[in-house]
Amino acid sequence: MNDHACKACVGTWPGREHFIADCGLTKAYLHDDQFFPGWTVLVLKRHATELFHLSREERSSLIEEVAQVSAVLAEEWRAVKINYELLGNQLPHIHWHLIPRLSQDPAPLEPVWRVTHEPVRLAPETLASRVNRLRTIWPTHQP
Ligand SMILES: [Zn+2]
């Protein structure tokens, strides 16, 4: 898949209204399914599909952004655990799923993909207010 066929590169995914912040190498978005509250996607700003395609510096910065964002999510949702998922089977463009797992989690031993559920899509005003709340506590990116 080249970057012209990639929905992360052409900007059709994730939706603009889900955008939280520019983190440096990545942009953060609230995932469109909020069945697991706080599920966030960290999308690399350039097209790459494997960690070994990145320079050592990019990999270091990427994992630093993953860690900083996860710390914010863990505190905001008082998470028991953060799940870190970098899969790429459906969309190879590097994007991390960062998923707070909470004390009331319906299936705490399962990866989210194995928990059958109806996707929870937030109403536009709820989505906007949650994204705005996250922006107020987000780690500041120093370019
Ligand atoms: Zn891409």
Short mmCIF file of N, CA and C and ligand atoms in Angstrom, two decimals:
data_model
loop_
_atom_site.label_atom_id
_atom_site.label_comp_id
_atom_site.label_asym_id
_atom_site.label_seq_id
_atom_site.Cartn_x
_atom_site.Cartn_y
_atom_site.Cartn_z
N MET A 1 0.86 -1.20 0.00
CA MET A 1 0.00 0.00 0.00
C MET A 1 0.89 1.24 0.00
N ASN A 2 0.70 2.11 -0.98
CA ASN A 2 1.47 3.36 -0.94
C ASN A 2 0.68 4.41 -0.17
N ASP A 3 1.30 5.57 0.04
CA ASP A 3 0.65 6.56 0.90
C ASP A 3 -0.58 7.19 0.24
N HIS A 4 -0.74 7.02 -1.08
CA HIS A 4 -1.94 7.56 -1.73
C HIS A 4 -3.17 6.69 -1.47
N ALA A 5 -2.92 5.42 -1.12
CA ALA A 5 -4.04 4.51 -0.86
C ALA A 5 -4.29 4.36 0.64
N CYS A 6 -3.53 5.10 1.43
CA CYS A 6 -3.57 4.93 2.88
C CYS A 6 -4.52 5.96 3.49
N LYS A 7 -5.53 5.48 4.21
CA LYS A 7 -6.53 6.42 4.74
C LYS A 7 -5.97 7.31 5.85
N ALA A 8 -4.87 6.89 6.48
CA ALA A 8 -4.23 7.77 7.47
C ALA A 8 -3.50 8.91 6.76
N CYS A 9 -2.90 8.61 5.59
CA CYS A 9 -2.16 9.64 4.85
C CYS A 9 -3.10 10.61 4.13
N VAL A 10 -4.18 10.09 3.57
CA VAL A 10 -5.09 11.00 2.84
C VAL A 10 -6.00 11.75 3.80
N GLY A 11 -6.02 11.36 5.06
CA GLY A 11 -6.74 12.13 6.06
C GLY A 11 -8.20 11.75 6.24
N THR A 12 -8.58 10.57 5.75
CA THR A 12 -9.97 10.15 5.95
C THR A 12 -10.16 9.36 7.24
N TRP A 13 -9.07 9.02 7.90
CA TRP A 13 -9.11 8.34 9.20
C TRP A 13 -7.90 8.74 9.99
N PRO A 14 -7.99 8.98 11.30
CA PRO A 14 -9.25 9.15 12.06
C PRO A 14 -9.95 10.47 11.70
N GLY A 15 -11.19 10.59 12.10
CA GLY A 15 -11.97 11.79 11.79
C GLY A 15 -11.39 13.03 12.48
N ARG A 16 -11.46 14.16 11.77
CA ARG A 16 -10.94 15.42 12.31
C ARG A 16 -11.51 15.77 13.67
N GLU A 17 -12.78 15.47 13.88
CA GLU A 17 -13.43 15.83 15.13
C GLU A 17 -12.89 15.02 16.31
N HIS A 18 -12.10 13.97 16.02
CA HIS A 18 -11.50 13.15 17.06
C HIS A 18 -10.10 13.60 17.45
N PHE A 19 -9.58 14.59 16.71
CA PHE A 19 -8.21 15.05 16.92
C PHE A 19 -8.04 15.69 18.29
N ILE A 20 -7.01 15.23 19.02
CA ILE A 20 -6.71 15.80 20.32
C ILE A 20 -5.51 16.74 20.23
N ALA A 21 -4.38 16.22 19.74
CA ALA A 21 -3.18 17.04 19.77
C ALA A 21 -2.10 16.48 18.85
N ASP A 22 -1.21 17.39 18.45
CA ASP A 22 0.01 17.03 17.75
C ASP A 22 1.06 16.73 18.81
N CYS A 23 1.60 15.53 18.78
CA CYS A 23 2.54 15.11 19.84
C CYS A 23 3.98 15.17 19.38
N GLY A 24 4.24 15.54 18.14
CA GLY A 24 5.61 15.58 17.63
C GLY A 24 5.72 14.73 16.38
N LEU A 25 6.04 13.46 16.57
CA LEU A 25 6.07 12.52 15.43
C LEU A 25 4.68 11.99 15.13
N THR A 26 3.81 12.11 16.09
CA THR A 26 2.47 11.52 15.98
C THR A 26 1.39 12.56 16.26
N LYS A 27 0.18 12.20 15.87
CA LYS A 27 -1.00 12.95 16.26
C LYS A 27 -1.91 12.02 17.04
N ALA A 28 -2.54 12.58 18.07
CA ALA A 28 -3.41 11.78 18.93
C ALA A 28 -4.87 12.06 18.62
N TYR A 29 -5.64 10.99 18.62
CA TYR A 29 -7.09 11.06 18.35
C TYR A 29 -7.83 10.19 19.36
N LEU A 30 -8.99 10.65 19.76
CA LEU A 30 -9.87 9.78 20.54
C LEU A 30 -10.49 8.78 19.56
N HIS A 31 -10.37 7.51 19.88
CA HIS A 31 -10.87 6.47 18.97
C HIS A 31 -12.38 6.61 18.78
N ASP A 32 -12.86 6.23 17.61
CA ASP A 32 -14.30 6.42 17.33
C ASP A 32 -15.19 5.48 18.14
N ASP A 33 -14.64 4.40 18.67
CA ASP A 33 -15.40 3.51 19.56
C ASP A 33 -14.92 3.75 20.99
N GLN A 34 -15.81 4.30 21.81
CA GLN A 34 -15.47 4.60 23.20
C GLN A 34 -16.13 3.60 24.17
N PHE A 35 -16.37 2.38 23.70
CA PHE A 35 -16.86 1.35 24.62
C PHE A 35 -15.88 1.20 25.78
N PHE A 36 -14.57 1.24 25.44
CA PHE A 36 -13.53 1.32 26.47
C PHE A 36 -13.17 2.80 26.59
N PRO A 37 -13.64 3.47 27.66
CA PRO A 37 -13.47 4.92 27.75
C PRO A 37 -12.00 5.34 27.71
N GLY A 38 -11.74 6.32 26.88
CA GLY A 38 -10.38 6.85 26.78
C GLY A 38 -9.54 6.20 25.70
N TRP A 39 -10.09 5.23 25.01
CA TRP A 39 -9.35 4.56 23.92
C TRP A 39 -8.85 5.63 22.95
N THR A 40 -7.54 5.68 22.82
CA THR A 40 -6.89 6.73 22.03
C THR A 40 -6.02 6.09 20.96
N VAL A 41 -5.91 6.76 19.82
CA VAL A 41 -5.07 6.28 18.74
C VAL A 41 -3.98 7.31 18.48
N LEU A 42 -2.74 6.85 18.43
CA LEU A 42 -1.59 7.70 18.17
C LEU A 42 -1.07 7.34 16.79
N VAL A 43 -1.22 8.27 15.84
CA VAL A 43 -0.94 7.99 14.43
C VAL A 43 0.35 8.69 14.01
N LEU A 44 1.28 7.91 13.46
CA LEU A 44 2.53 8.49 12.95
C LEU A 44 2.20 9.49 11.84
N LYS A 45 2.89 10.65 11.84
CA LYS A 45 2.55 11.70 10.89
C LYS A 45 3.06 11.40 9.48
N ARG A 46 4.04 10.49 9.36
CA ARG A 46 4.49 10.13 8.01
C ARG A 46 4.15 8.66 7.76
N HIS A 47 4.11 8.29 6.47
CA HIS A 47 3.75 6.90 6.16
C HIS A 47 4.93 5.98 6.42
N ALA A 48 4.74 5.04 7.32
CA ALA A 48 5.69 3.95 7.55
C ALA A 48 4.87 2.81 8.12
N THR A 49 5.30 1.60 7.86
CA THR A 49 4.47 0.46 8.24
C THR A 49 5.12 -0.47 9.25
N GLU A 50 6.42 -0.32 9.47
CA GLU A 50 7.10 -1.21 10.41
C GLU A 50 8.03 -0.38 11.29
N LEU A 51 8.19 -0.79 12.53
CA LEU A 51 9.11 -0.08 13.42
C LEU A 51 10.53 -0.09 12.86
N PHE A 52 10.88 -1.16 12.16
CA PHE A 52 12.26 -1.23 11.63
C PHE A 52 12.46 -0.36 10.40
N HIS A 53 11.40 0.29 9.91
CA HIS A 53 11.54 1.28 8.84
C HIS A 53 11.90 2.66 9.39
N LEU A 54 11.78 2.82 10.68
CA LEU A 54 12.07 4.11 11.31
C LEU A 54 13.54 4.19 11.69
N SER A 55 14.05 5.40 11.75
CA SER A 55 15.40 5.57 12.27
C SER A 55 15.38 5.29 13.78
N ARG A 56 16.56 5.07 14.34
CA ARG A 56 16.66 4.84 15.77
C ARG A 56 16.09 6.04 16.55
N GLU A 57 16.36 7.25 16.05
CA GLU A 57 15.86 8.46 16.72
C GLU A 57 14.33 8.52 16.67
N GLU A 58 13.77 8.18 15.51
CA GLU A 58 12.31 8.18 15.40
C GLU A 58 11.68 7.15 16.34
N ARG A 59 12.27 5.98 16.39
CA ARG A 59 11.73 4.95 17.30
C ARG A 59 11.78 5.41 18.74
N SER A 60 12.88 6.05 19.12
CA SER A 60 13.00 6.55 20.49
C SER A 60 11.94 7.60 20.78
N SER A 61 11.79 8.53 19.85
CA SER A 61 10.79 9.58 20.04
C SER A 61 9.38 9.00 20.07
N LEU A 62 9.14 8.03 19.19
CA LEU A 62 7.82 7.42 19.12
C LEU A 62 7.45 6.76 20.45
N ILE A 63 8.35 5.98 21.01
CA ILE A 63 8.01 5.29 22.25
C ILE A 63 7.89 6.28 23.40
N GLU A 64 8.62 7.40 23.32
CA GLU A 64 8.50 8.45 24.33
C GLU A 64 7.09 9.07 24.26
N GLU A 65 6.61 9.32 23.04
CA GLU A 65 5.26 9.88 22.89
C GLU A 65 4.21 8.88 23.37
N VAL A 66 4.41 7.61 23.04
CA VAL A 66 3.48 6.57 23.52
C VAL A 66 3.42 6.60 25.04
N ALA A 67 4.57 6.68 25.67
CA ALA A 67 4.62 6.65 27.13
C ALA A 67 3.99 7.90 27.74
N GLN A 68 4.28 9.07 27.18
CA GLN A 68 3.73 10.31 27.73
C GLN A 68 2.21 10.35 27.61
N VAL A 69 1.71 9.97 26.45
CA VAL A 69 0.26 9.97 26.25
C VAL A 69 -0.39 8.94 27.17
N SER A 70 0.22 7.79 27.30
CA SER A 70 -0.34 6.75 28.16
C SER A 70 -0.42 7.21 29.61
N ALA A 71 0.57 7.94 30.06
CA ALA A 71 0.56 8.44 31.43
C ALA A 71 -0.63 9.38 31.66
N VAL A 72 -0.89 10.23 30.66
CA VAL A 72 -2.04 11.15 30.76
C VAL A 72 -3.35 10.36 30.80
N LEU A 73 -3.46 9.37 29.92
CA LEU A 73 -4.69 8.57 29.87
C LEU A 73 -4.89 7.80 31.18
N ALA A 74 -3.82 7.25 31.70
CA ALA A 74 -3.90 6.45 32.93
C ALA A 74 -4.40 7.31 34.09
N GLU A 75 -3.91 8.54 34.16
CA GLU A 75 -4.32 9.41 35.25
C GLU A 75 -5.76 9.88 35.05
N GLU A 76 -6.08 10.29 33.82
CA GLU A 76 -7.42 10.83 33.56
C GLU A 76 -8.52 9.81 33.84
N TRP A 77 -8.26 8.56 33.46
CA TRP A 77 -9.30 7.53 33.65
C TRP A 77 -9.03 6.61 34.84
N ARG A 78 -8.02 6.94 35.63
CA ARG A 78 -7.64 6.11 36.78
C ARG A 78 -7.56 4.64 36.35
N ALA A 79 -6.79 4.42 35.30
CA ALA A 79 -6.71 3.09 34.70
C ALA A 79 -5.98 2.11 35.61
N VAL A 80 -6.47 0.88 35.59
CA VAL A 80 -5.77 -0.20 36.27
C VAL A 80 -4.54 -0.59 35.44
N LYS A 81 -4.71 -0.51 34.10
CA LYS A 81 -3.64 -0.90 33.17
C LYS A 81 -3.88 -0.19 31.85
N ILE A 82 -2.80 0.15 31.17
CA ILE A 82 -2.91 0.63 29.79
C ILE A 82 -2.54 -0.54 28.87
N ASN A 83 -3.36 -0.75 27.84
CA ASN A 83 -2.99 -1.69 26.78
C ASN A 83 -2.34 -0.90 25.65
N TYR A 84 -1.24 -1.43 25.16
CA TYR A 84 -0.50 -0.82 24.04
C TYR A 84 -0.60 -1.78 22.87
N GLU A 85 -1.20 -1.34 21.76
CA GLU A 85 -1.35 -2.25 20.64
C GLU A 85 -0.89 -1.58 19.34
N LEU A 86 0.03 -2.25 18.67
CA LEU A 86 0.54 -1.79 17.37
C LEU A 86 0.38 -2.98 16.44
N LEU A 87 -0.70 -3.01 15.68
CA LEU A 87 -1.04 -4.20 14.92
C LEU A 87 -0.82 -3.98 13.42
N GLY A 88 -1.68 -3.17 12.81
CA GLY A 88 -1.49 -2.85 11.40
C GLY A 88 -2.03 -3.86 10.42
N ASN A 89 -2.80 -4.84 10.89
CA ASN A 89 -3.35 -5.82 9.96
C ASN A 89 -4.35 -5.18 9.00
N GLN A 90 -5.19 -4.28 9.52
CA GLN A 90 -6.20 -3.63 8.68
C GLN A 90 -5.67 -2.36 8.04
N LEU A 91 -4.86 -1.61 8.78
CA LEU A 91 -4.26 -0.38 8.27
C LEU A 91 -2.78 -0.41 8.64
N PRO A 92 -1.91 -0.72 7.66
CA PRO A 92 -0.49 -0.91 7.98
C PRO A 92 0.22 0.34 8.49
N HIS A 93 -0.24 1.52 8.13
CA HIS A 93 0.36 2.78 8.60
C HIS A 93 0.49 2.72 10.13
N ILE A 94 1.68 2.98 10.64
CA ILE A 94 1.94 2.83 12.08
C ILE A 94 0.99 3.69 12.90
N HIS A 95 0.21 3.03 13.73
CA HIS A 95 -0.66 3.72 14.68
C HIS A 95 -0.81 2.84 15.92
N TRP A 96 -0.65 3.47 17.06
CA TRP A 96 -0.77 2.76 18.33
C TRP A 96 -2.17 2.92 18.87
N HIS A 97 -2.74 1.84 19.33
CA HIS A 97 -3.96 1.90 20.12
C HIS A 97 -3.55 1.91 21.58
N LEU A 98 -3.93 2.95 22.31
CA LEU A 98 -3.62 3.08 23.73
C LEU A 98 -4.96 3.04 24.46
N ILE A 99 -5.13 1.98 25.24
CA ILE A 99 -6.46 1.70 25.77
C ILE A 99 -6.42 1.58 27.29
N PRO A 100 -6.98 2.58 27.98
CA PRO A 100 -7.07 2.45 29.45
C PRO A 100 -8.03 1.30 29.79
N ARG A 101 -7.60 0.43 30.67
CA ARG A 101 -8.47 -0.65 31.16
C ARG A 101 -8.82 -0.29 32.61
N LEU A 102 -10.10 -0.18 32.86
CA LEU A 102 -10.57 0.38 34.12
C LEU A 102 -11.01 -0.70 35.10
N SER A 103 -11.26 -0.29 36.33
CA SER A 103 -11.62 -1.28 37.36
C SER A 103 -12.95 -1.97 37.04
N GLN A 104 -13.84 -1.26 36.31
CA GLN A 104 -15.13 -1.87 35.96
C GLN A 104 -15.09 -2.53 34.58
N ASP A 105 -13.89 -2.84 34.09
CA ASP A 105 -13.73 -3.45 32.77
C ASP A 105 -14.55 -4.74 32.67
N PRO A 106 -15.31 -4.91 31.59
CA PRO A 106 -16.16 -6.11 31.48
C PRO A 106 -15.38 -7.40 31.25
N ALA A 107 -14.14 -7.31 30.79
CA ALA A 107 -13.37 -8.52 30.49
C ALA A 107 -11.88 -8.22 30.70
N PRO A 108 -11.49 -8.03 31.94
CA PRO A 108 -10.14 -7.52 32.21
C PRO A 108 -9.00 -8.42 31.73
N LEU A 109 -9.26 -9.68 31.48
CA LEU A 109 -8.19 -10.58 31.05
C LEU A 109 -8.07 -10.67 29.53
N GLU A 110 -9.01 -10.06 28.82
CA GLU A 110 -9.06 -10.20 27.36
C GLU A 110 -8.52 -8.96 26.67
N PRO A 111 -7.86 -9.13 25.51
CA PRO A 111 -7.59 -7.96 24.67
C PRO A 111 -8.92 -7.40 24.17
N VAL A 112 -8.98 -6.09 23.95
CA VAL A 112 -10.26 -5.45 23.59
C VAL A 112 -10.89 -6.06 22.34
N TRP A 113 -10.06 -6.53 21.44
CA TRP A 113 -10.55 -7.07 20.17
C TRP A 113 -11.39 -8.31 20.37
N ARG A 114 -11.21 -8.98 21.52
CA ARG A 114 -11.94 -10.21 21.78
C ARG A 114 -13.18 -9.98 22.63
N VAL A 115 -13.46 -8.70 22.96
CA VAL A 115 -14.62 -8.38 23.78
C VAL A 115 -15.75 -7.95 22.84
N THR A 116 -16.72 -8.82 22.64
CA THR A 116 -17.83 -8.53 21.74
C THR A 116 -18.66 -7.39 22.33
N HIS A 117 -18.86 -6.35 21.54
CA HIS A 117 -19.65 -5.21 22.03
C HIS A 117 -20.14 -4.37 20.86
N GLU A 118 -21.18 -3.60 21.13
CA GLU A 118 -21.63 -2.60 20.17
C GLU A 118 -20.71 -1.40 20.31
N PRO A 119 -20.14 -0.88 19.22
CA PRO A 119 -19.29 0.31 19.33
C PRO A 119 -20.05 1.46 19.97
N VAL A 120 -19.39 2.18 20.85
CA VAL A 120 -19.98 3.36 21.49
C VAL A 120 -19.46 4.60 20.77
N ARG A 121 -20.33 5.22 19.99
CA ARG A 121 -19.98 6.45 19.28
C ARG A 121 -20.54 7.62 20.08
N LEU A 122 -19.67 8.52 20.47
CA LEU A 122 -20.12 9.65 21.29
C LEU A 122 -20.92 10.63 20.46
N ALA A 123 -21.91 11.24 21.09
CA ALA A 123 -22.62 12.34 20.44
C ALA A 123 -21.62 13.47 20.18
N PRO A 124 -21.85 14.25 19.12
CA PRO A 124 -20.86 15.28 18.75
C PRO A 124 -20.47 16.20 19.90
N GLU A 125 -21.45 16.63 20.70
CA GLU A 125 -21.10 17.55 21.79
C GLU A 125 -20.32 16.85 22.91
N THR A 126 -20.61 15.58 23.13
CA THR A 126 -19.86 14.81 24.13
C THR A 126 -18.43 14.57 23.66
N LEU A 127 -18.30 14.23 22.37
CA LEU A 127 -16.97 14.03 21.79
C LEU A 127 -16.15 15.32 21.90
N ALA A 128 -16.75 16.43 21.52
CA ALA A 128 -16.03 17.71 21.56
C ALA A 128 -15.61 18.05 22.98
N SER A 129 -16.47 17.81 23.94
CA SER A 129 -16.12 18.17 25.30
C SER A 129 -15.04 17.24 25.85
N ARG A 130 -15.07 15.96 25.49
CA ARG A 130 -14.03 15.04 25.95
C ARG A 130 -12.67 15.39 25.32
N VAL A 131 -12.68 15.71 24.03
CA VAL A 131 -11.43 16.10 23.35
C VAL A 131 -10.89 17.39 23.96
N ASN A 132 -11.76 18.35 24.23
CA ASN A 132 -11.31 19.61 24.84
C ASN A 132 -10.74 19.39 26.23
N ARG A 133 -11.37 18.52 26.99
CA ARG A 133 -10.86 18.19 28.32
C ARG A 133 -9.43 17.61 28.21
N LEU A 134 -9.25 16.69 27.27
CA LEU A 134 -7.92 16.07 27.11
C LEU A 134 -6.88 17.11 26.70
N ARG A 135 -7.27 18.06 25.87
CA ARG A 135 -6.31 19.09 25.44
C ARG A 135 -5.78 19.89 26.61
N THR A 136 -6.62 20.08 27.64
CA THR A 136 -6.19 20.89 28.79
C THR A 136 -5.13 20.16 29.63
N ILE A 137 -5.07 18.85 29.54
CA ILE A 137 -4.14 18.10 30.39
C ILE A 137 -3.04 17.42 29.57
N TRP A 138 -3.03 17.68 28.26
CA TRP A 138 -2.12 16.96 27.36
C TRP A 138 -0.68 17.39 27.58
N PRO A 139 0.29 16.47 27.44
CA PRO A 139 1.70 16.88 27.52
C PRO A 139 2.01 17.86 26.39
N THR A 140 2.70 18.92 26.73
CA THR A 140 2.99 19.95 25.74
C THR A 140 4.10 19.48 24.81
N HIS A 141 3.84 19.61 23.51
CA HIS A 141 4.84 19.24 22.52
C HIS A 141 5.77 20.43 22.28
N GLN A 142 7.06 20.21 22.44
CA GLN A 142 8.06 21.25 22.18
C GLN A 142 8.73 20.93 20.84
N PRO A 143 8.36 21.64 19.75
CA PRO A 143 8.95 21.31 18.45
C PRO A 143 10.45 21.65 18.41
ZN ZN B 1 -0.08 6.13 5.49
#
